PDB file of C-alpha atoms and ligand atoms in Angstrom:
ATOM      1  CA  MET A   1       0.000   0.000   0.000  1.00 48.00           C
ATOM      2  CA  ASN A   2       1.185   3.516  -0.747  1.00 65.00           C
ATOM      3  CA  ARG A   3       1.784   5.738   2.237  1.00 72.00           C
ATOM      4  CA  PRO A   4      -1.150   8.074   2.822  1.00 85.00           C
ATOM      5  CA  MET A   5      -0.725  11.494   1.226  1.00 96.00           C
ATOM      6  CA  ILE A   6      -1.540  14.732   3.000  1.00 98.00           C
ATOM      7  CA  PHE A   7      -4.487  16.917   1.916  1.00 98.00           C
ATOM      8  CA  ASP A   8      -3.987  20.664   2.485  1.00 98.00           C
ATOM      9  CA  THR A   9      -7.496  22.154   2.486  1.00 98.00           C
ATOM     10  CA  HIS A  10      -6.405  25.787   2.732  1.00 98.00           C
ATOM     11  CA  ALA A  11      -3.421  27.378   0.995  1.00 98.00           C
ATOM     12  CA  HIS A  12      -2.771  30.737  -0.692  1.00 97.00           C
ATOM     13  CA  TYR A  13      -0.181  29.985  -3.381  1.00 97.00           C
ATOM     14  CA  ASP A  14      -1.437  32.996  -5.325  1.00 95.00           C
ATOM     15  CA  ASP A  15       0.165  35.169  -2.607  1.00 94.00           C
ATOM     16  CA  GLU A  16       3.145  37.248  -3.725  1.00 94.00           C
ATOM     17  CA  ALA A  17       5.254  35.580  -1.010  1.00 97.00           C
ATOM     18  CA  PHE A  18       5.493  32.661  -3.476  1.00 97.00           C
ATOM     19  CA  ASP A  19       6.460  34.748  -6.527  1.00 96.00           C
ATOM     20  CA  PRO A  20      10.175  33.858  -6.340  1.00 97.00           C
ATOM     21  CA  ASP A  21       9.789  30.056  -6.344  1.00 98.00           C
ATOM     22  CA  ARG A  22       6.121  29.069  -6.781  1.00 97.00           C
ATOM     23  CA  GLU A  23       6.759  26.616  -9.592  1.00 97.00           C
ATOM     24  CA  GLU A  24       9.695  24.895  -7.899  1.00 98.00           C
ATOM     25  CA  LEU A  25       7.832  24.650  -4.608  1.00 98.00           C
ATOM     26  CA  LEU A  26       4.607  23.233  -6.077  1.00 98.00           C
ATOM     27  CA  SER A  27       6.634  20.732  -8.117  1.00 97.00           C
ATOM     28  CA  SER A  28       8.172  19.384  -4.904  1.00 97.00           C
ATOM     29  CA  MET A  29       4.857  18.593  -3.180  1.00 97.00           C
ATOM     30  CA  LYS A  30       4.457  14.954  -4.240  1.00 96.00           C
ATOM     31  CA  ALA A  31       7.980  14.104  -3.051  1.00 96.00           C
ATOM     32  CA  GLY A  32       7.159  15.836   0.250  1.00 96.00           C
ATOM     33  CA  GLY A  33       4.111  13.631   0.831  1.00 97.00           C
ATOM     34  CA  ILE A  34       1.523  16.263  -0.117  1.00 98.00           C
ATOM     35  CA  GLY A  35      -1.105  14.730  -2.412  1.00 97.00           C
ATOM     36  CA  THR A  36      -3.792  17.386  -2.827  1.00 98.00           C
ATOM     37  CA  ILE A  37      -4.054  21.119  -2.190  1.00 98.00           C
ATOM     38  CA  VAL A  38      -6.991  23.515  -2.267  1.00 98.00           C
ATOM     39  CA  ASN A  39      -5.879  27.018  -3.144  1.00 98.00           C
ATOM     40  CA  VAL A  40      -8.306  29.394  -1.462  1.00 98.00           C
ATOM     41  CA  GLY A  41      -9.309  32.800  -2.786  1.00 95.00           C
ATOM     42  CA  ALA A  42      -8.928  35.852  -0.573  1.00 93.00           C
ATOM     43  CA  SER A  43      -8.414  39.156  -2.392  1.00 94.00           C
ATOM     44  CA  ILE A  44     -10.265  40.551  -5.399  1.00 95.00           C
ATOM     45  CA  GLU A  45      -6.983  41.098  -7.284  1.00 93.00           C
ATOM     46  CA  GLY A  46      -5.900  37.506  -6.566  1.00 93.00           C
ATOM     47  CA  LEU A  47      -8.801  35.824  -8.401  1.00 95.00           C
ATOM     48  CA  GLY A  48      -6.985  35.703 -11.758  1.00 96.00           C
ATOM     49  CA  LYS A  49      -3.916  34.096 -10.231  1.00 96.00           C
ATOM     50  CA  LEU A  50      -6.107  31.598  -8.362  1.00 97.00           C
ATOM     51  CA  VAL A  51      -7.628  30.375 -11.645  1.00 98.00           C
ATOM     52  CA  GLU A  52      -4.187  30.249 -13.279  1.00 97.00           C
ATOM     53  CA  ILE A  53      -2.689  28.063 -10.531  1.00 97.00           C
ATOM     54  CA  VAL A  54      -5.660  25.715 -10.375  1.00 98.00           C
ATOM     55  CA  GLU A  55      -5.556  25.222 -14.157  1.00 97.00           C
ATOM     56  CA  LYS A  56      -1.802  24.596 -14.179  1.00 97.00           C
ATOM     57  CA  TYR A  57      -1.398  21.908 -11.493  1.00 97.00           C
ATOM     58  CA  PRO A  58      -3.523  18.745 -11.644  1.00 96.00           C
ATOM     59  CA  PHE A  59      -3.349  18.187  -7.863  1.00 97.00           C
ATOM     60  CA  VAL A  60      -4.340  21.768  -6.974  1.00 98.00           C
ATOM     61  CA  TYR A  61      -8.071  22.513  -6.688  1.00 98.00           C
ATOM     62  CA  GLY A  62      -9.708  25.817  -5.902  1.00 98.00           C
ATOM     63  CA  ALA A  63     -12.096  27.596  -3.582  1.00 98.00           C
ATOM     64  CA  VAL A  64     -13.341  30.956  -4.774  1.00 98.00           C
ATOM     65  CA  GLY A  65     -14.435  33.773  -2.518  1.00 98.00           C
ATOM     66  CA  ILE A  66     -13.430  37.057  -0.953  1.00 98.00           C
ATOM     67  CA  HIS A  67     -12.045  37.442   2.571  1.00 97.00           C
ATOM     68  CA  PRO A  68     -13.892  39.834   4.934  1.00 96.00           C
ATOM     69  CA  ASP A  69     -10.872  42.227   4.752  1.00 95.00           C
ATOM     70  CA  ASP A  70     -11.891  43.002   1.188  1.00 96.00           C
ATOM     71  CA  ALA A  71     -15.667  43.098   1.797  1.00 96.00           C
ATOM     72  CA  PRO A  72     -15.892  46.923   1.526  1.00 95.00           C
ATOM     73  CA  LYS A  73     -14.335  46.754  -1.951  1.00 96.00           C
ATOM     74  CA  MET A  74     -16.812  44.171  -3.266  1.00 97.00           C
ATOM     75  CA  THR A  75     -19.478  45.053  -5.848  1.00 97.00           C
ATOM     76  CA  GLU A  76     -22.221  43.214  -7.751  1.00 98.00           C
ATOM     77  CA  GLU A  77     -19.571  42.575 -10.414  1.00 98.00           C
ATOM     78  CA  THR A  78     -17.346  40.810  -7.856  1.00 98.00           C
ATOM     79  CA  LEU A  79     -20.217  38.521  -6.882  1.00 98.00           C
ATOM     80  CA  LYS A  80     -20.887  37.701 -10.533  1.00 98.00           C
ATOM     81  CA  GLU A  81     -17.212  36.917 -11.028  1.00 98.00           C
ATOM     82  CA  ILE A  82     -17.198  34.583  -7.998  1.00 98.00           C
ATOM     83  CA  ARG A  83     -20.221  32.742  -9.345  1.00 98.00           C
ATOM     84  CA  ARG A  84     -18.711  32.429 -12.809  1.00 98.00           C
ATOM     85  CA  ILE A  85     -15.402  31.052 -11.465  1.00 98.00           C
ATOM     86  CA  SER A  86     -17.229  28.707  -9.054  1.00 98.00           C
ATOM     87  CA  ARG A  87     -18.702  26.861 -12.050  1.00 98.00           C
ATOM     88  CA  MET A  88     -15.263  25.718 -13.276  1.00 98.00           C
ATOM     89  CA  ASP A  89     -14.753  21.968 -12.816  1.00 97.00           C
ATOM     90  CA  LYS A  90     -11.852  22.322 -10.406  1.00 97.00           C
ATOM     91  CA  MET A  91     -13.526  24.819  -8.091  1.00 98.00           C
ATOM     92  CA  LYS A  92     -14.723  22.814  -5.113  1.00 98.00           C
ATOM     93  CA  ALA A  93     -15.861  25.380  -2.534  1.00 98.00           C
ATOM     94  CA  ILE A  94     -16.744  28.999  -1.814  1.00 98.00           C
ATOM     95  CA  GLY A  95     -14.113  30.613   0.399  1.00 97.00           C
ATOM     96  CA  GLU A  96     -12.648  32.102   2.247  1.00 97.00           C
ATOM     97  CA  ILE A  97     -15.623  34.067   3.407  1.00 98.00           C
ATOM     98  CA  GLY A  98     -16.764  35.235   6.820  1.00 98.00           C
ATOM     99  CA  LEU A  99     -16.253  37.876   9.475  1.00 97.00           C
ATOM    100  CA  ASP A 100     -13.146  39.467  10.991  1.00 96.00           C
ATOM    101  CA  TYR A 101     -13.778  41.864  13.872  1.00 95.00           C
ATOM    102  CA  TYR A 102     -10.181  41.656  15.075  1.00 91.00           C
ATOM    103  CA  TRP A 103      -8.822  43.879  12.326  1.00 86.00           C
ATOM    104  CA  HIS A 104     -12.086  45.722  11.687  1.00 81.00           C
ATOM    105  CA  LYS A 105     -13.731  47.218  14.745  1.00 79.00           C
ATOM    106  CA  GLU A 106     -16.327  49.653  13.421  1.00 77.00           C
ATOM    107  CA  ASP A 107     -20.035  48.816  13.337  1.00 76.00           C
ATOM    108  CA  GLY A 108     -20.449  49.967   9.756  1.00 88.00           C
ATOM    109  CA  GLU A 109     -17.714  47.604   8.654  1.00 92.00           C
ATOM    110  CA  HIS A 110     -19.348  44.697  10.435  1.00 95.00           C
ATOM    111  CA  GLU A 111     -22.581  45.329   8.527  1.00 95.00           C
ATOM    112  CA  VAL A 112     -20.736  45.338   5.193  1.00 97.00           C
ATOM    113  CA  GLN A 113     -18.896  42.130   6.124  1.00 97.00           C
ATOM    114  CA  LYS A 114     -22.140  40.408   7.098  1.00 97.00           C
ATOM    115  CA  LYS A 115     -23.823  41.434   3.865  1.00 98.00           C
ATOM    116  CA  MET A 116     -20.962  40.099   1.708  1.00 98.00           C
ATOM    117  CA  PHE A 117     -20.656  36.945   3.815  1.00 98.00           C
ATOM    118  CA  CYS A 118     -24.339  36.197   3.229  1.00 98.00           C
ATOM    119  CA  SER A 119     -24.153  37.034  -0.491  1.00 98.00           C
ATOM    120  CA  GLN A 120     -21.328  34.485  -0.848  1.00 98.00           C
ATOM    121  CA  MET A 121     -23.181  31.901   1.274  1.00 98.00           C
ATOM    122  CA  ASP A 122     -26.079  32.376  -1.171  1.00 97.00           C
ATOM    123  CA  ILE A 123     -23.727  31.467  -4.024  1.00 98.00           C
ATOM    124  CA  ALA A 124     -22.536  28.370  -2.106  1.00 98.00           C
ATOM    125  CA  ARG A 125     -26.124  27.260  -1.624  1.00 97.00           C
ATOM    126  CA  GLU A 126     -27.218  27.952  -5.177  1.00 96.00           C
ATOM    127  CA  GLU A 127     -24.134  26.356  -6.760  1.00 97.00           C
ATOM    128  CA  LYS A 128     -24.295  23.420  -4.290  1.00 97.00           C
ATOM    129  CA  LEU A 129     -20.759  23.928  -3.040  1.00 98.00           C
ATOM    130  CA  PRO A 130     -19.346  23.670   0.485  1.00 98.00           C
ATOM    131  CA  PHE A 131     -18.087  26.836   2.208  1.00 98.00           C
ATOM    132  CA  MET A 132     -14.808  27.727   3.926  1.00 98.00           C
ATOM    133  CA  ILE A 133     -15.247  30.226   6.720  1.00 98.00           C
ATOM    134  CA  HIS A 134     -12.837  32.706   8.249  1.00 97.00           C
ATOM    135  CA  SER A 135     -14.063  33.935  11.631  1.00 97.00           C
ATOM    136  CA  ARG A 136     -12.008  35.988  14.048  1.00 95.00           C
ATOM    137  CA  GLU A 137     -13.420  37.635  17.169  1.00 94.00           C
ATOM    138  CA  ALA A 138     -16.844  37.344  15.573  1.00 96.00           C
ATOM    139  CA  ALA A 139     -18.043  34.147  17.240  1.00 96.00           C
ATOM    140  CA  LYS A 140     -21.702  35.011  17.799  1.00 97.00           C
ATOM    141  CA  ASP A 141     -22.445  36.685  14.472  1.00 97.00           C
ATOM    142  CA  THR A 142     -20.696  33.898  12.545  1.00 98.00           C
ATOM    143  CA  LEU A 143     -22.582  31.183  14.390  1.00 98.00           C
ATOM    144  CA  ASP A 144     -25.937  32.945  13.898  1.00 98.00           C
ATOM    145  CA  ILE A 145     -25.389  33.223  10.156  1.00 97.00           C
ATOM    146  CA  VAL A 146     -24.053  29.668   9.708  1.00 97.00           C
ATOM    147  CA  LYS A 147     -26.964  28.228  11.730  1.00 97.00           C
ATOM    148  CA  GLU A 148     -29.479  30.042   9.604  1.00 96.00           C
ATOM    149  CA  TYR A 149     -27.913  28.772   6.372  1.00 97.00           C
ATOM    150  CA  MET A 150     -27.493  25.215   7.637  1.00 96.00           C
ATOM    151  CA  ARG A 151     -31.235  25.088   8.337  1.00 93.00           C
ATOM    152  CA  ASP A 152     -31.775  26.041   4.768  1.00 84.00           C
ATOM    153  CA  GLY A 153     -30.168  23.235   2.778  1.00 81.00           C
ATOM    154  CA  MET A 154     -26.455  24.037   2.742  1.00 90.00           C
ATOM    155  CA  TYR A 155     -24.029  21.414   1.575  1.00 88.00           C
ATOM    156  CA  GLY A 156     -21.627  21.758   4.516  1.00 96.00           C
ATOM    157  CA  GLY A 157     -18.226  23.281   5.058  1.00 98.00           C
ATOM    158  CA  ILE A 158     -15.094  23.998   7.026  1.00 98.00           C
ATOM    159  CA  ILE A 159     -14.491  26.503   9.808  1.00 98.00           C
ATOM    160  CA  HIS A 160     -10.966  27.431   8.781  1.00 97.00           C
ATOM    161  CA  CYS A 161      -8.204  28.174  11.309  1.00 95.00           C
ATOM    162  CA  PHE A 162     -10.618  27.401  14.121  1.00 95.00           C
ATOM    163  CA  SER A 163      -9.823  29.841  16.933  1.00 93.00           C
ATOM    164  CA  TYR A 164     -12.700  29.505  19.404  1.00 95.00           C
ATOM    165  CA  GLY A 165     -13.183  27.204  22.383  1.00 96.00           C
ATOM    166  CA  LYS A 166     -14.856  23.858  22.979  1.00 97.00           C
ATOM    167  CA  GLU A 167     -18.387  25.276  23.368  1.00 97.00           C
ATOM    168  CA  MET A 168     -18.229  26.910  19.951  1.00 97.00           C
ATOM    169  CA  ALA A 169     -16.658  23.754  18.475  1.00 98.00           C
ATOM    170  CA  ARG A 170     -19.596  21.727  19.796  1.00 98.00           C
ATOM    171  CA  GLU A 171     -22.026  23.983  17.887  1.00 98.00           C
ATOM    172  CA  TYR A 172     -20.259  23.557  14.553  1.00 98.00           C
ATOM    173  CA  LEU A 173     -19.552  19.844  14.997  1.00 98.00           C
ATOM    174  CA  GLY A 174     -23.224  19.354  15.861  1.00 98.00           C
ATOM    175  CA  MET A 175     -24.149  20.790  12.459  1.00 97.00           C
ATOM    176  CA  GLY A 176     -21.842  18.266  10.775  1.00 97.00           C
ATOM    177  CA  LEU A 177     -19.211  20.838   9.841  1.00 98.00           C
ATOM    178  CA  TYR A 178     -15.433  20.340   9.824  1.00 98.00           C
ATOM    179  CA  LEU A 179     -12.748  22.202  11.762  1.00 98.00           C
ATOM    180  CA  GLY A 180      -9.637  23.273   9.847  1.00 98.00           C
ATOM    181  CA  ILE A 181      -6.556  22.691  11.996  1.00 98.00           C
ATOM    182  CA  GLY A 182      -3.139  24.129  11.109  1.00 98.00           C
ATOM    183  CA  GLY A 183       0.143  25.378  12.523  1.00 97.00           C
ATOM    184  CA  VAL A 184      -1.353  26.890  15.670  1.00 97.00           C
ATOM    185  CA  ALA A 185      -1.917  23.336  17.014  1.00 97.00           C
ATOM    186  CA  THR A 186       1.885  23.020  17.365  1.00 97.00           C
ATOM    187  CA  PHE A 187       2.336  26.245  19.378  1.00 97.00           C
ATOM    188  CA  LYS A 188       3.211  25.823  23.042  1.00 93.00           C
ATOM    189  CA  ASN A 189       0.730  28.475  24.182  1.00 93.00           C
ATOM    190  CA  ALA A 190      -2.252  27.134  22.183  1.00 96.00           C
ATOM    191  CA  ARG A 191      -3.998  25.477  25.109  1.00 96.00           C
ATOM    192  CA  LYS A 192      -7.519  26.355  23.944  1.00 97.00           C
ATOM    193  CA  LEU A 193      -6.990  24.905  20.465  1.00 97.00           C
ATOM    194  CA  LYS A 194      -5.358  21.762  21.858  1.00 97.00           C
ATOM    195  CA  GLU A 195      -8.495  21.203  23.954  1.00 98.00           C
ATOM    196  CA  VAL A 196     -10.611  21.576  20.830  1.00 98.00           C
ATOM    197  CA  VAL A 197      -8.430  19.089  18.925  1.00 98.00           C
ATOM    198  CA  GLU A 198      -8.742  16.601  21.762  1.00 98.00           C
ATOM    199  CA  TYR A 199     -12.512  17.103  21.876  1.00 98.00           C
ATOM    200  CA  ALA A 200     -13.351  17.020  18.148  1.00 98.00           C
ATOM    201  CA  PRO A 201     -13.727  13.620  16.465  1.00 98.00           C
ATOM    202  CA  LEU A 202     -11.004  12.977  13.888  1.00 98.00           C
ATOM    203  CA  SER A 203     -13.818  12.357  11.381  1.00 98.00           C
ATOM    204  CA  GLN A 204     -14.565  16.124  11.516  1.00 98.00           C
ATOM    205  CA  ILE A 205     -11.021  17.500  11.330  1.00 98.00           C
ATOM    206  CA  VAL A 206      -9.192  18.563   8.165  1.00 98.00           C
ATOM    207  CA  LEU A 207      -5.577  19.708   7.813  1.00 98.00           C
ATOM    208  CA  GLU A 208      -4.700  23.148   6.496  1.00 98.00           C
ATOM    209  CA  THR A 209      -1.720  25.493   6.274  1.00 98.00           C
ATOM    210  CA  ASP A 210      -3.155  28.945   5.488  1.00 98.00           C
ATOM    211  CA  CYS A 211       0.275  29.378   3.892  1.00 98.00           C
ATOM    212  CA  PRO A 212       2.210  31.662   3.567  1.00 98.00           C
ATOM    213  CA  TYR A 213       0.960  32.346   7.114  1.00 97.00           C
ATOM    214  CA  LEU A 214       0.964  30.382  10.381  1.00 96.00           C
ATOM    215  CA  SER A 215       3.999  28.123  10.032  1.00 96.00           C
ATOM    216  CA  PRO A 216       4.034  25.367  12.647  1.00 97.00           C
ATOM    217  CA  GLU A 217       6.822  24.751  15.131  1.00 96.00           C
ATOM    218  CA  PRO A 218       9.751  24.302  14.518  1.00 97.00           C
ATOM    219  CA  ASN A 219       9.384  26.749  11.605  1.00 96.00           C
ATOM    220  CA  ARG A 220       7.185  29.292  13.374  1.00 96.00           C
ATOM    221  CA  GLY A 221       7.649  32.795  11.963  1.00 95.00           C
ATOM    222  CA  LYS A 222       9.018  31.640   8.597  1.00 98.00           C
ATOM    223  CA  ARG A 223       7.047  31.439   5.345  1.00 98.00           C
ATOM    224  CA  ASN A 224       4.713  28.465   5.556  1.00 98.00           C
ATOM    225  CA  SER A 225       4.013  25.857   2.867  1.00 98.00           C
ATOM    226  CA  SER A 226       2.129  22.571   2.630  1.00 98.00           C
ATOM    227  CA  LEU A 227       5.454  20.773   3.196  1.00 98.00           C
ATOM    228  CA  ASN A 228       5.143  21.718   6.887  1.00 98.00           C
ATOM    229  CA  LEU A 229       1.907  19.772   7.386  1.00 98.00           C
ATOM    230  CA  PRO A 230       3.598  16.636   8.799  1.00 98.00           C
ATOM    231  CA  TYR A 231       4.343  18.730  11.915  1.00 98.00           C
ATOM    232  CA  VAL A 232       0.660  19.552  12.289  1.00 98.00           C
ATOM    233  CA  ALA A 233      -0.407  15.935  11.720  1.00 98.00           C
ATOM    234  CA  ARG A 234       2.098  14.828  14.362  1.00 98.00           C
ATOM    235  CA  ALA A 235       0.807  17.394  16.878  1.00 98.00           C
ATOM    236  CA  ILE A 236      -2.794  16.220  16.366  1.00 98.00           C
ATOM    237  CA  ALA A 237      -1.679  12.582  16.718  1.00 98.00           C
ATOM    238  CA  GLU A 238       0.071  13.357  20.002  1.00 98.00           C
ATOM    239  CA  ILE A 239      -2.933  15.197  21.420  1.00 98.00           C
ATOM    240  CA  LYS A 240      -5.296  12.375  20.434  1.00 98.00           C
ATOM    241  CA  GLY A 241      -2.948   9.509  21.280  1.00 98.00           C
ATOM    242  CA  ILE A 242      -3.102   7.962  17.798  1.00 98.00           C
ATOM    243  CA  THR A 243      -0.597   7.551  14.950  1.00 98.00           C
ATOM    244  CA  THR A 244       0.388  10.313  12.556  1.00 97.00           C
ATOM    245  CA  GLU A 245      -0.559   7.994   9.656  1.00 97.00           C
ATOM    246  CA  GLU A 246      -4.099   7.707  10.988  1.00 98.00           C
ATOM    247  CA  VAL A 247      -4.386  11.489  11.185  1.00 98.00           C
ATOM    248  CA  ILE A 248      -3.121  11.900   7.624  1.00 98.00           C
ATOM    249  CA  GLU A 249      -5.309   9.151   6.217  1.00 98.00           C
ATOM    250  CA  THR A 250      -8.544  10.163   7.952  1.00 98.00           C
ATOM    251  CA  THR A 251      -8.196  13.902   7.348  1.00 98.00           C
ATOM    252  CA  GLU A 252      -7.494  13.206   3.684  1.00 98.00           C
ATOM    253  CA  LYS A 253     -10.625  11.080   3.407  1.00 97.00           C
ATOM    254  CA  ASN A 254     -12.653  13.773   5.212  1.00 98.00           C
ATOM    255  CA  ALA A 255     -11.478  16.443   2.789  1.00 98.00           C
ATOM    256  CA  ARG A 256     -12.146  14.300  -0.290  1.00 97.00           C
ATOM    257  CA  GLU A 257     -15.651  13.474   0.868  1.00 97.00           C
ATOM    258  CA  LEU A 258     -16.607  17.042   1.724  1.00 98.00           C
ATOM    259  CA  LEU A 259     -15.110  18.578  -1.414  1.00 98.00           C
ATOM    260  CA  GLY A 260     -16.112  15.788  -3.800  1.00 96.00           C
ATOM    261  CA  ILE A 261     -12.586  15.048  -5.020  1.00 96.00           C
ATOM    262  CA  SER A 262     -11.915  11.399  -5.831  1.00 88.00           C
ATOM    263  CA  LEU A 263      -8.474   9.842  -6.158  1.00 76.00           C
TER     264      LEU A 263
HETATM  265 NI1   NI B   1      -6.655  31.814   4.573  1.00 56.69          NI
END
């Protein structure tokens, strides 16, 4: 049997941090044990590059969406563009979408973020695609919106870079959603997340990098890439008292099932 390959559900290889060596790096993934990557949209300007990367590499799939940081810049045209791109064969989700009250504190901004979050959730529902959610210091509003959509025939999704506690995890797990776990799980001071990892069933966890951000220990602070995911898988295995292979194999299966990507 082949060794299980890692599935990175959340990477940003369109980011300029990868301009110097994108091609070389992506060509080294198979040898590094990385089987599949979802490149996730974030900025409006990055959408072209996202499509380019997804079309170029057979093992790279896409999620299309705009991050809450860019919500104030979004127009009807942006939403049309997201819908158009989402219909490409290799686009498997709408993301990353959601709410970020950490960087954006004003009430007016929160309203704009909520409106664009919901408009993109509408696209996910109508195009029958799962969603990938970014939520930072916006626990209640995110949960309210996700609950409402899940009652209304959504396909499912991932709460990316999960940063809340066990109570919030219970809510999302109860709706059948997945938690995206990345580099933070390896940090010494990440007690809250380690509790969540211990609590969540492996059948509802997926691996992610959020690269170029959030490099795991021992590479914390450096540019991240999918090649660092073995450190995250090992950290999850240690917390749960299982083997790293089991973590890699199950999280890969979870991601394939949710995103509809067969081997
Ligand atoms: Ni991200």
